[in-house]
Amino acid sequence: MTLMSDPAALITNDWRIHGSVYTDPEIFALEKDRLFHGPWLYVAHESEVREPGDYKTTYAGTQPVIVARGADDGELRVLLNRCRHRGSMVCQDESGNANYFRCPYHGWTYRNSGELRGITYDDGYAGLEREQLGLVRMPRVQSFAGFVFASFAEDGPSLEDYLGNAKPYLEIVSQQGPGGIRLSAGSHRLTYKGNWKLQVENTIDNYHFGFVHRSFLEVLADRIGEVPPIVKNILQNPEWRTIDLGNGHSVHEFGDPHTGNNQGQLGDLPFNLIVFPNLCFVGAQLRHILPRAADRTEVRLYPILHEGESDEDNAAILRVHEGFYGPAGMGGVDDIEVAFDRVHAGMEATEQDWLIMSRGAHREQPGEDGTLIGHAADEVPQRAFYRQWRKLMGGAQ
Amino acid sequence: MSAPHRRNGAGANGGRLELTSEFASVSVELDLTANGPRLRIENQQNRRVVYLDPLELASLTWLDHESLGPFLDPSRTGWSSHEGAPDDADV
């Protein structure tokens, strides 16, 4: 049996991960089928599509979709963004308001609930079954705490069962402002030549902070007049901890999950959270990771604004976010270079094609509800992710 | 802080309102050239114009969006091989 025919063998019991997990197009094709075609996938926050006719374009895993609120019934639907005629994406804008969509290629027109409404010069077709040619709807759409997820599977676990121990953290995120949250600032996007899982792993990886972000820590020290406490907290503060939440989800708490603070001018979320497979929360942002190929990834970063707070306070959230994560920020660009580009380049050396993901495995402690708790700089979140990855990809758990 | 209009456009040019989405672009203005007021709507892509009087506009408030469907069928509004003149369509 080759490694390729048995994905479980790509992760050893002592937590070595084979390089092909990050580089092989066949693995990516298998991920499209098993990770991104069945399980729940994040697509939107309700604040992005509040009014009838509102829509946004995004991806459900690897497939382009339109998230649209019905013109007359106000219902949220997730439609594949592909004209049934010749395959063009029907909607191109990141967001808008439209009760009907018209394909730019040949003018086929759809209701925003998906039904085909009309065809240009329609005498050119005989016997076309129009009622069968609506935009394809994802069969299940559900929300939790304002976060909208969809699934390609007709049946399966409910969204709440799937989110499991991640639910209380999503509720805390949704309560950041006195009136809730909104993503009305839109997103900024980054792309890199590398595998999508590198960004997931990097979202909760306190181990790298003092190395990749050393220049940021030096600037921060000048700004606050003392050595920033982040690295010391990561290594020594027992209240900073990583938790495997089950189902592939994980969190890093900066102390109390309601009041904790990273004290690093990175944004005020009291924890970093990964919702399997590709939704993350870090700093003051929702991070949606879009796998485009085995070696190509797009990431959309949505700053989380606080409903019910002043424009000035929300502007301050944006400035802090930009300071670290923005295109000219002091942190995000270093992650792109080191954690993505250099890793991708390094893994072209394949004589010993294994990564080591065992940090802290010997000191994971069982918590409540089947959780596993580790030190702040341990690779607990990565193992949480790959336990679920291995399960869905067809191997033993 | 209100949600910003990103690539979609809207604005006022004197008394003339302009609305643009990725699917269409129209201008809307009050017209006082007739014996009574009307709303003038112009399709910016093909310059086609319609005038609507107050009774027509009042009646439009009874519409749901599905009822507008026949006007959204392109073969009935500008893209018919039998009736639509090519230079009248925003192709």
Tab-separated table of C-alpha atoms in Angstrom:
chain	number	residue	atom	x	y	z
A	1	MET	CA	0.000	0.000	0.000
A	2	THR	CA	1.390	3.387	-0.942
A	3	LEU	CA	1.088	6.509	1.154
A	4	MET	CA	-1.180	8.014	-1.470
A	5	SER	CA	-3.738	5.238	-1.259
A	6	ASP	CA	-3.897	5.486	2.536
A	7	PRO	CA	-4.070	9.118	3.692
A	8	ALA	CA	-4.004	7.987	7.325
A	9	ALA	CA	-0.445	6.784	6.790
A	10	LEU	CA	0.579	10.363	5.975
A	11	ILE	CA	0.314	11.149	9.702
A	12	THR	CA	2.203	8.871	12.068
A	13	ASN	CA	1.208	8.002	15.611
A	14	ASP	CA	4.161	10.038	16.917
A	15	TRP	CA	2.906	13.053	14.933
A	16	ARG	CA	5.083	13.188	11.874
A	17	ILE	CA	3.164	14.666	8.912
A	18	HIS	CA	4.222	13.791	5.395
A	19	GLY	CA	5.109	16.681	3.101
A	20	SER	CA	2.709	15.504	0.422
A	21	VAL	CA	-0.153	16.569	2.706
A	22	TYR	CA	0.854	20.113	1.742
A	23	THR	CA	2.049	19.670	-1.817
A	24	ASP	CA	0.327	16.842	-3.639
A	25	PRO	CA	-2.497	17.746	-6.076
A	26	GLU	CA	-4.030	14.301	-5.481
A	27	ILE	CA	-4.307	15.040	-1.771
A	28	PHE	CA	-5.903	18.382	-2.600
A	29	ALA	CA	-8.417	16.652	-4.886
A	30	LEU	CA	-9.257	14.274	-2.045
A	31	GLU	CA	-9.655	17.229	0.352
A	32	LYS	CA	-12.097	18.871	-2.080
A	33	ASP	CA	-14.203	15.749	-1.938
A	34	ARG	CA	-13.958	14.832	1.745
A	35	LEU	CA	-13.355	18.084	3.632
A	36	PHE	CA	-15.151	20.569	1.427
A	37	HIS	CA	-18.077	18.570	0.110
A	38	GLY	CA	-20.203	17.413	3.011
A	39	PRO	CA	-19.130	19.020	6.300
A	40	TRP	CA	-20.437	22.446	7.312
A	41	LEU	CA	-18.612	25.337	5.661
A	42	TYR	CA	-18.649	28.965	6.781
A	43	VAL	CA	-19.920	31.371	4.119
A	44	ALA	CA	-21.034	34.661	5.713
A	45	HIS	CA	-21.963	36.672	8.757
A	46	GLU	CA	-25.590	37.782	8.864
A	47	SER	CA	-24.535	41.440	9.087
A	48	GLU	CA	-23.220	41.186	5.514
A	49	VAL	CA	-26.650	40.342	4.061
A	50	ARG	CA	-29.167	42.144	6.248
A	51	GLU	CA	-31.694	43.481	3.727
A	52	PRO	CA	-33.851	41.605	1.200
A	53	GLY	CA	-31.877	41.452	-2.041
A	54	ASP	CA	-28.499	41.755	-0.296
A	55	TYR	CA	-25.881	39.357	-1.557
A	56	LYS	CA	-22.197	38.602	-1.185
A	57	THR	CA	-19.892	36.423	-3.240
A	58	THR	CA	-17.481	34.058	-1.576
A	59	TYR	CA	-16.481	30.412	-1.557
A	60	ALA	CA	-18.028	27.448	0.212
A	61	GLY	CA	-14.743	25.647	0.683
A	62	THR	CA	-13.421	25.466	-2.863
A	63	GLN	CA	-16.593	26.316	-4.814
A	64	PRO	CA	-17.687	29.878	-5.669
A	65	VAL	CA	-21.068	30.785	-4.175
A	66	ILE	CA	-23.520	33.653	-3.827
A	67	VAL	CA	-25.024	34.170	-0.387
A	68	ALA	CA	-28.332	35.948	-1.048
A	69	ARG	CA	-31.252	37.107	1.054
A	70	GLY	CA	-34.523	36.451	-0.778
A	71	ALA	CA	-36.186	39.444	-2.433
A	72	ASP	CA	-39.676	38.633	-1.193
A	73	ASP	CA	-39.236	36.109	1.613
A	74	GLY	CA	-36.027	37.334	3.258
A	75	GLU	CA	-34.664	33.799	3.421
A	76	LEU	CA	-30.921	33.229	3.253
A	77	ARG	CA	-29.801	30.963	0.426
A	78	VAL	CA	-26.425	29.847	-0.810
A	79	LEU	CA	-26.267	29.428	-4.602
A	80	LEU	CA	-23.398	28.142	-6.678
A	81	ASN	CA	-21.975	31.101	-8.601
A	82	ARG	CA	-21.984	29.368	-11.961
A	83	CYS	CA	-24.341	30.086	-14.847
A	84	ARG	CA	-26.134	26.932	-15.930
A	85	HIS	CA	-25.540	27.885	-19.580
A	86	ARG	CA	-21.774	28.040	-20.150
A	87	GLY	CA	-20.363	28.197	-16.646
A	88	SER	CA	-19.506	31.869	-16.082
A	89	MET	CA	-19.692	33.261	-12.578
A	90	VAL	CA	-22.988	35.150	-12.528
A	91	CYS	CA	-22.103	37.629	-9.770
A	92	GLN	CA	-18.692	39.270	-9.706
A	93	ASP	CA	-18.942	41.986	-7.066
A	94	GLU	CA	-17.917	41.213	-3.507
A	95	SER	CA	-21.345	42.394	-2.364
A	96	GLY	CA	-24.416	44.204	-3.621
A	97	ASN	CA	-28.200	44.343	-3.645
A	98	ALA	CA	-30.094	42.708	-6.497
A	99	ASN	CA	-33.357	40.811	-6.673
A	100	TYR	CA	-32.372	39.302	-10.020
A	101	PHE	CA	-28.952	38.334	-11.351
A	102	ARG	CA	-27.990	38.554	-15.024
A	103	CYS	CA	-25.030	36.536	-16.288
A	104	PRO	CA	-22.489	38.781	-18.032
A	105	TYR	CA	-21.651	36.161	-20.683
A	106	HIS	CA	-24.962	35.687	-22.575
A	107	GLY	CA	-27.519	37.451	-20.396
A	108	TRP	CA	-29.258	34.490	-18.767
A	109	THR	CA	-31.250	35.927	-15.881
A	110	TYR	CA	-32.040	34.359	-12.513
A	111	ARG	CA	-34.117	35.281	-9.485
A	112	ASN	CA	-31.941	35.791	-6.435
A	113	SER	CA	-33.534	32.646	-5.022
A	114	GLY	CA	-31.958	30.771	-7.920
A	115	GLU	CA	-34.746	30.072	-10.431
A	116	LEU	CA	-33.946	30.726	-14.096
A	117	ARG	CA	-36.177	33.676	-15.045
A	118	GLY	CA	-35.300	34.188	-18.669
A	119	ILE	CA	-32.922	33.581	-21.563
A	120	THR	CA	-31.875	36.076	-24.214
A	121	TYR	CA	-33.125	35.330	-27.751
A	122	ASP	CA	-34.876	32.276	-26.361
A	123	ASP	CA	-36.243	31.095	-29.727
A	124	GLY	CA	-32.847	29.462	-30.132
A	125	TYR	CA	-33.804	26.679	-27.759
A	126	ALA	CA	-36.398	23.962	-28.208
A	127	GLY	CA	-37.552	22.001	-25.216
A	128	LEU	CA	-35.156	23.427	-22.671
A	129	GLU	CA	-36.312	22.410	-19.177
A	130	ARG	CA	-36.007	25.835	-17.614
A	131	GLU	CA	-37.367	24.766	-14.249
A	132	GLN	CA	-34.376	22.418	-13.941
A	133	LEU	CA	-31.856	25.122	-14.797
A	134	GLY	CA	-31.829	27.387	-11.762
A	135	LEU	CA	-28.594	28.270	-9.992
A	136	VAL	CA	-27.728	25.231	-7.881
A	137	ARG	CA	-28.670	25.709	-4.240
A	138	MET	CA	-26.664	24.252	-1.392
A	139	PRO	CA	-29.165	21.974	0.349
A	140	ARG	CA	-28.537	23.054	3.928
A	141	VAL	CA	-27.953	26.551	5.310
A	142	GLN	CA	-27.916	27.262	9.039
A	143	SER	CA	-26.733	30.069	11.321
A	144	PHE	CA	-25.216	30.047	14.759
A	145	ALA	CA	-24.662	33.313	16.674
A	146	GLY	CA	-24.952	35.167	13.359
A	147	PHE	CA	-22.373	33.027	11.547
A	148	VAL	CA	-23.844	31.396	8.442
A	149	PHE	CA	-22.713	27.951	7.353
A	150	ALA	CA	-23.784	25.760	4.431
A	151	SER	CA	-23.324	22.136	3.517
A	152	PHE	CA	-23.372	20.223	0.245
A	153	ALA	CA	-24.783	17.210	2.117
A	154	GLU	CA	-28.554	16.740	2.244
A	155	ASP	CA	-28.232	14.982	5.612
A	156	GLY	CA	-25.737	14.934	8.426
A	157	PRO	CA	-25.057	16.385	11.852
A	158	SER	CA	-26.784	19.661	12.701
A	159	LEU	CA	-24.615	22.779	12.661
A	160	GLU	CA	-24.767	22.972	16.465
A	161	ASP	CA	-23.607	19.376	16.831
A	162	TYR	CA	-20.799	20.049	14.377
A	163	LEU	CA	-19.633	23.204	16.177
A	164	GLY	CA	-19.751	21.446	19.546
A	165	ASN	CA	-17.310	22.943	22.039
A	166	ALA	CA	-16.559	25.834	19.666
A	167	LYS	CA	-20.055	27.277	20.216
A	168	PRO	CA	-19.363	29.231	23.436
A	169	TYR	CA	-16.398	30.930	21.772
A	170	LEU	CA	-18.442	31.912	18.711
A	171	GLU	CA	-21.054	33.371	21.048
A	172	ILE	CA	-18.380	35.454	22.768
A	173	VAL	CA	-17.159	36.729	19.385
A	174	SER	CA	-20.729	37.667	18.470
A	175	GLN	CA	-21.049	39.699	21.702
A	176	GLN	CA	-17.924	41.846	21.267
A	177	GLY	CA	-19.983	45.013	20.824
A	178	PRO	CA	-22.913	46.101	23.012
A	179	GLY	CA	-25.226	45.507	20.038
A	180	GLY	CA	-23.301	42.610	18.553
A	181	ILE	CA	-20.850	42.719	15.673
A	182	ARG	CA	-20.835	43.561	11.982
A	183	LEU	CA	-18.422	42.958	9.126
A	184	SER	CA	-19.374	46.133	7.272
A	185	ALA	CA	-15.765	47.182	6.661
A	186	GLY	CA	-15.512	44.376	4.107
A	187	SER	CA	-12.337	42.365	3.725
A	188	HIS	CA	-8.817	42.688	2.557
A	189	ARG	CA	-7.297	39.752	0.784
A	190	LEU	CA	-3.942	38.117	0.615
A	191	THR	CA	-2.805	35.330	-1.629
A	192	TYR	CA	0.238	33.132	-1.429
A	193	LYS	CA	1.785	30.282	-3.338
A	194	GLY	CA	1.418	27.536	-0.812
A	195	ASN	CA	-1.035	25.171	0.802
A	196	TRP	CA	-4.112	26.455	2.641
A	197	LYS	CA	-3.365	24.471	5.795
A	198	LEU	CA	-0.238	26.555	6.404
A	199	GLN	CA	-2.494	29.531	7.176
A	200	VAL	CA	-4.749	27.460	9.447
A	201	GLU	CA	-1.741	26.156	11.393
A	202	ASN	CA	-0.236	29.613	11.681
A	203	THR	CA	-3.439	31.064	13.186
A	204	ILE	CA	-2.759	29.439	16.543
A	205	ASP	CA	0.991	28.960	16.722
A	206	ASN	CA	2.391	30.869	19.643
A	207	TYR	CA	5.695	29.063	19.203
A	208	HIS	CA	6.617	31.212	16.197
A	209	PHE	CA	5.741	34.576	17.652
A	210	GLY	CA	9.101	35.520	19.153
A	211	PHE	CA	10.916	34.531	15.977
A	212	VAL	CA	8.851	35.572	12.959
A	213	HIS	CA	7.561	38.695	14.723
A	214	ARG	CA	10.748	39.793	16.444
A	215	SER	CA	10.829	43.082	14.548
A	216	PHE	CA	7.265	43.806	15.648
A	217	LEU	CA	8.172	43.077	19.267
A	218	GLU	CA	11.102	45.489	19.018
A	219	VAL	CA	8.871	48.260	17.692
A	220	LEU	CA	6.301	47.490	20.376
A	221	ALA	CA	8.982	47.682	23.081
A	222	ASP	CA	9.912	51.174	21.886
A	223	ARG	CA	6.265	52.149	21.880
A	224	ILE	CA	5.385	50.958	25.396
A	225	GLY	CA	8.784	51.486	27.029
A	226	GLU	CA	9.309	47.931	28.235
A	227	VAL	CA	9.786	44.418	26.951
A	228	PRO	CA	6.373	43.297	25.639
A	229	PRO	CA	4.906	40.631	27.932
A	230	ILE	CA	3.616	38.447	25.100
A	231	VAL	CA	6.517	36.013	24.806
A	232	LYS	CA	6.854	35.663	28.587
A	233	ASN	CA	3.121	34.938	28.848
A	234	ILE	CA	3.348	32.382	26.052
A	235	LEU	CA	6.117	30.502	27.823
A	236	GLN	CA	5.130	30.916	31.472
A	237	ASN	CA	1.526	32.046	32.030
A	238	PRO	CA	-0.527	28.945	32.962
A	239	GLU	CA	-3.740	30.777	32.083
A	240	TRP	CA	-2.627	31.055	28.456
A	241	ARG	CA	-3.442	27.652	27.065
A	242	THR	CA	-4.272	25.761	23.891
A	243	ILE	CA	-7.330	23.498	23.761
A	244	ASP	CA	-8.365	20.786	21.321
A	245	LEU	CA	-12.142	21.344	21.266
A	246	GLY	CA	-12.969	18.242	19.228
A	247	ASN	CA	-14.284	17.936	15.633
A	248	GLY	CA	-11.069	19.618	14.445
A	249	HIS	CA	-11.790	22.901	16.265
A	250	SER	CA	-9.286	24.487	18.652
A	251	VAL	CA	-8.669	27.624	20.674
A	252	HIS	CA	-5.890	29.508	22.407
A	253	GLU	CA	-7.117	31.436	25.431
A	254	PHE	CA	-5.371	34.545	26.704
A	255	GLY	CA	-6.699	33.819	30.188
A	256	ASP	CA	-10.439	34.115	30.852
A	257	PRO	CA	-12.205	33.646	27.478
A	258	HIS	CA	-14.533	36.553	28.300
A	259	THR	CA	-11.972	39.082	29.468
A	260	GLY	CA	-8.561	37.853	28.376
A	261	ASN	CA	-6.275	40.097	26.376
A	262	ASN	CA	-3.156	39.375	24.386
A	263	GLN	CA	-1.659	42.692	25.576
A	264	GLY	CA	0.087	42.945	22.270
A	265	GLN	CA	-1.823	45.577	20.301
A	266	LEU	CA	-3.023	42.829	17.981
A	267	GLY	CA	-6.754	43.297	18.479
A	268	ASP	CA	-8.955	42.584	21.442
A	269	LEU	CA	-10.450	39.144	20.887
A	270	PRO	CA	-9.779	37.230	24.133
A	271	PHE	CA	-8.685	34.126	22.243
A	272	ASN	CA	-7.652	32.775	18.855
A	273	LEU	CA	-10.125	30.255	17.471
A	274	ILE	CA	-10.048	27.759	14.606
A	275	VAL	CA	-13.343	26.314	13.357
A	276	PHE	CA	-12.524	23.332	11.168
A	277	PRO	CA	-11.676	23.416	8.385
A	278	ASN	CA	-11.141	27.004	7.215
A	279	LEU	CA	-12.663	29.622	9.541
A	280	CYS	CA	-10.460	31.409	12.062
A	281	PHE	CA	-10.679	34.282	14.517
A	282	VAL	CA	-7.579	36.154	15.564
A	283	GLY	CA	-6.792	39.675	16.779
A	284	ALA	CA	-9.901	41.621	15.770
A	285	GLN	CA	-10.660	39.733	12.600
A	286	LEU	CA	-12.605	36.901	11.078
A	287	ARG	CA	-10.238	35.041	8.781
A	288	HIS	CA	-11.735	33.001	5.931
A	289	ILE	CA	-9.181	30.741	4.267
A	290	LEU	CA	-9.965	29.802	0.673
A	291	PRO	CA	-8.028	26.867	-0.785
A	292	ARG	CA	-7.561	27.439	-4.532
A	293	ALA	CA	-5.096	24.652	-5.363
A	294	ALA	CA	-2.587	22.464	-3.537
A	295	ASP	CA	-0.103	25.309	-3.873
A	296	ARG	CA	-2.359	28.376	-4.049
A	297	THR	CA	-4.372	30.007	-1.270
A	298	GLU	CA	-6.461	33.124	-0.846
A	299	VAL	CA	-7.217	34.522	2.598
A	300	ARG	CA	-9.910	37.099	3.303
A	301	LEU	CA	-9.558	39.080	6.511
A	302	TYR	CA	-12.717	40.746	7.823
A	303	PRO	CA	-12.172	43.198	10.695
A	304	ILE	CA	-14.897	42.722	13.299
A	305	LEU	CA	-16.606	46.030	14.077
A	306	HIS	CA	-18.678	46.563	17.200
A	307	GLU	CA	-22.367	47.363	16.810
A	308	GLY	CA	-23.429	50.084	19.203
A	309	GLU	CA	-20.001	51.680	19.610
A	310	SER	CA	-18.871	54.995	18.161
A	311	ASP	CA	-17.307	55.515	14.746
A	312	GLU	CA	-14.133	56.559	16.557
A	313	ASP	CA	-13.955	53.320	18.535
A	314	ASN	CA	-14.568	51.261	15.414
A	315	ALA	CA	-11.955	53.265	13.519
A	316	ALA	CA	-9.511	52.412	16.310
A	317	ILE	CA	-10.273	48.706	15.808
A	318	LEU	CA	-9.414	49.082	12.126
A	319	ARG	CA	-6.156	50.935	12.824
A	320	VAL	CA	-4.936	48.253	15.263
A	321	HIS	CA	-5.915	45.545	12.793
A	322	GLU	CA	-4.074	47.274	9.961
A	323	GLY	CA	-1.033	47.849	12.166
A	324	PHE	CA	-0.287	44.157	12.427
A	325	TYR	CA	-2.290	42.362	9.731
A	326	GLY	CA	-2.667	45.011	7.020
A	327	PRO	CA	-0.803	44.979	3.699
A	328	ALA	CA	1.744	47.410	5.174
A	329	GLY	CA	1.406	46.039	8.692
A	330	MET	CA	4.174	44.809	10.938
A	331	GLY	CA	3.103	41.194	11.333
A	332	GLY	CA	1.029	39.611	8.616
A	333	VAL	CA	3.599	40.140	5.889
A	334	ASP	CA	6.228	38.308	7.944
A	335	ASP	CA	3.904	35.318	8.270
A	336	ILE	CA	3.418	35.282	4.505
A	337	GLU	CA	7.160	35.296	3.874
A	338	VAL	CA	8.320	32.876	6.542
A	339	ALA	CA	5.372	30.661	7.451
A	340	PHE	CA	4.056	30.268	3.908
A	341	ASP	CA	6.567	31.185	1.181
A	342	ARG	CA	9.690	29.811	2.847
A	343	VAL	CA	7.898	26.691	4.067
A	344	HIS	CA	6.552	26.038	0.586
A	345	ALA	CA	10.004	26.565	-0.909
A	346	GLY	CA	11.719	24.443	1.738
A	347	MET	CA	9.429	21.512	1.219
A	348	GLU	CA	10.715	21.127	-2.323
A	349	ALA	CA	13.571	19.273	-0.588
A	350	THR	CA	11.976	15.873	-0.203
A	351	GLU	CA	14.673	13.410	0.916
A	352	GLN	CA	13.292	13.389	4.473
A	353	ASP	CA	9.776	14.490	3.654
A	354	TRP	CA	8.255	14.656	7.123
A	355	LEU	CA	7.250	17.552	9.403
A	356	ILE	CA	7.254	17.229	13.177
A	357	MET	CA	3.988	18.187	14.874
A	358	SER	CA	4.538	16.580	18.290
A	359	ARG	CA	5.386	19.611	20.420
A	360	GLY	CA	3.678	19.149	23.797
A	361	ALA	CA	1.993	15.864	22.898
A	362	HIS	CA	3.392	14.299	26.074
A	363	ARG	CA	1.810	16.931	28.299
A	364	GLU	CA	-1.701	17.246	26.835
A	365	GLN	CA	-4.212	16.948	29.666
A	366	PRO	CA	-7.843	15.864	29.314
A	367	GLY	CA	-10.363	18.632	29.982
A	368	GLU	CA	-14.163	18.708	30.112
A	369	ASP	CA	-16.332	17.384	27.280
A	370	GLY	CA	-13.538	15.434	25.659
A	371	THR	CA	-11.213	18.389	25.237
A	372	LEU	CA	-7.424	18.228	25.426
A	373	ILE	CA	-5.503	21.072	27.047
A	374	GLY	CA	-1.896	22.020	26.440
A	375	HIS	CA	0.633	24.792	26.982
A	376	ALA	CA	0.338	28.025	25.021
A	377	ALA	CA	3.202	27.215	22.645
A	378	ASP	CA	2.353	23.562	22.130
A	379	GLU	CA	1.058	22.189	18.852
A	380	VAL	CA	-2.300	21.187	20.337
A	381	PRO	CA	-4.349	23.124	17.705
A	382	GLN	CA	-2.412	21.558	14.837
A	383	ARG	CA	-3.019	18.071	16.212
A	384	ALA	CA	-6.709	18.904	16.776
A	385	PHE	CA	-6.932	19.861	13.108
A	386	TYR	CA	-5.114	16.786	11.837
A	387	ARG	CA	-7.101	14.361	13.993
A	388	GLN	CA	-10.214	15.520	12.143
A	389	TRP	CA	-8.371	15.690	8.817
A	390	ARG	CA	-7.248	12.090	9.216
A	391	LYS	CA	-10.770	11.009	10.185
A	392	LEU	CA	-12.425	12.664	7.177
A	393	MET	CA	-9.727	11.673	4.711
A	394	GLY	CA	-10.480	8.067	5.380
A	395	GLY	CA	-7.950	6.873	7.894
A	396	ALA	CA	-8.117	5.619	11.445
A	397	GLN	CA	-8.617	8.230	14.144
B	1	MET	CA	-20.501	54.001	10.609
B	2	SER	CA	-22.740	52.975	7.759
B	3	ALA	CA	-21.884	50.151	5.414
B	4	PRO	CA	-19.760	51.589	2.627
B	5	HIS	CA	-20.923	51.332	-0.966
B	6	ARG	CA	-18.084	49.391	-2.439
B	7	ARG	CA	-18.140	48.722	-6.169
B	8	ASN	CA	-21.824	49.530	-6.395
B	9	GLY	CA	-22.473	53.174	-7.068
B	10	ALA	CA	-25.120	55.664	-6.064
B	11	GLY	CA	-25.153	59.418	-6.109
B	12	ALA	CA	-27.036	62.596	-6.844
B	13	ASN	CA	-26.281	64.949	-9.726
B	14	GLY	CA	-28.473	67.941	-9.089
B	15	GLY	CA	-31.970	66.466	-8.982
B	16	ARG	CA	-30.839	63.416	-10.899
B	17	LEU	CA	-30.136	60.206	-8.985
B	18	GLU	CA	-27.830	57.585	-10.399
B	19	LEU	CA	-27.934	53.951	-9.289
B	20	THR	CA	-25.463	51.336	-10.500
B	21	SER	CA	-25.030	47.672	-9.724
B	22	GLU	CA	-22.943	45.070	-11.496
B	23	PHE	CA	-26.047	44.270	-13.572
B	24	ALA	CA	-27.484	47.646	-14.572
B	25	SER	CA	-27.106	51.411	-14.399
B	26	VAL	CA	-30.021	53.859	-14.353
B	27	SER	CA	-30.693	57.509	-13.699
B	28	VAL	CA	-33.895	58.674	-12.024
B	29	GLU	CA	-35.220	62.221	-11.915
B	30	LEU	CA	-38.359	64.253	-11.381
B	31	ASP	CA	-39.801	65.440	-14.689
B	32	LEU	CA	-41.945	68.597	-14.777
B	33	THR	CA	-42.275	69.084	-18.545
B	34	ALA	CA	-45.796	67.625	-18.770
B	35	ASN	CA	-49.053	68.837	-17.234
B	36	GLY	CA	-48.311	66.922	-14.062
B	37	PRO	CA	-45.232	65.539	-12.335
B	38	ARG	CA	-43.674	62.282	-13.496
B	39	LEU	CA	-40.681	60.194	-12.625
B	40	ARG	CA	-38.236	59.797	-15.491
B	41	ILE	CA	-36.125	56.617	-15.478
B	42	GLU	CA	-33.335	56.219	-18.027
B	43	ASN	CA	-31.379	53.045	-18.654
B	44	GLN	CA	-27.803	54.320	-18.852
B	45	GLN	CA	-26.710	51.353	-20.931
B	46	ASN	CA	-29.083	51.856	-23.880
B	47	ARG	CA	-30.669	55.268	-23.161
B	48	ARG	CA	-34.164	53.780	-23.094
B	49	VAL	CA	-36.542	55.979	-21.063
B	50	VAL	CA	-39.823	55.450	-19.241
B	51	TYR	CA	-42.010	58.067	-17.516
B	52	LEU	CA	-44.170	56.944	-14.566
B	53	ASP	CA	-47.018	59.043	-13.150
B	54	PRO	CA	-48.055	59.118	-9.477
B	55	LEU	CA	-50.836	56.557	-9.907
B	56	GLU	CA	-48.478	54.143	-11.646
B	57	LEU	CA	-45.887	54.640	-8.950
B	58	ALA	CA	-48.458	54.168	-6.194
B	59	SER	CA	-49.587	50.962	-7.822
B	60	LEU	CA	-45.997	49.715	-7.987
B	61	THR	CA	-45.930	49.603	-4.184
B	62	TRP	CA	-48.281	46.617	-4.430
B	63	LEU	CA	-45.706	44.614	-6.353
B	64	ASP	CA	-43.573	41.932	-4.921
B	65	HIS	CA	-40.348	41.254	-6.744
B	66	GLU	CA	-41.541	38.010	-8.244
B	67	SER	CA	-44.339	39.901	-9.997
B	68	LEU	CA	-41.717	41.935	-11.830
B	69	GLY	CA	-40.341	38.715	-13.267
B	70	PRO	CA	-41.790	39.093	-16.788
B	71	PHE	CA	-39.914	42.383	-17.183
B	72	LEU	CA	-36.722	40.655	-16.130
B	73	ASP	CA	-37.082	38.023	-18.860
B	74	PRO	CA	-34.571	39.316	-21.387
B	75	SER	CA	-36.401	37.850	-24.374
B	76	ARG	CA	-39.352	40.076	-23.476
B	77	THR	CA	-37.376	43.232	-22.788
B	78	GLY	CA	-34.855	43.933	-25.455
B	79	TRP	CA	-33.339	40.599	-26.398
B	80	SER	CA	-36.024	38.989	-28.582
B	81	SER	CA	-35.019	37.700	-31.996
B	82	HIS	CA	-38.489	38.600	-33.297
B	83	GLU	CA	-39.116	42.013	-31.802
B	84	GLY	CA	-36.057	43.509	-30.155
B	85	ALA	CA	-33.909	45.766	-32.271
B	86	PRO	CA	-30.243	44.932	-31.677
B	87	ASP	CA	-29.327	48.589	-31.359
B	88	ASP	CA	-31.966	48.967	-28.672
B	89	ALA	CA	-30.412	46.363	-26.418
B	90	ASP	CA	-27.545	46.862	-24.036
B	91	VAL	CA	-25.379	44.174	-25.561
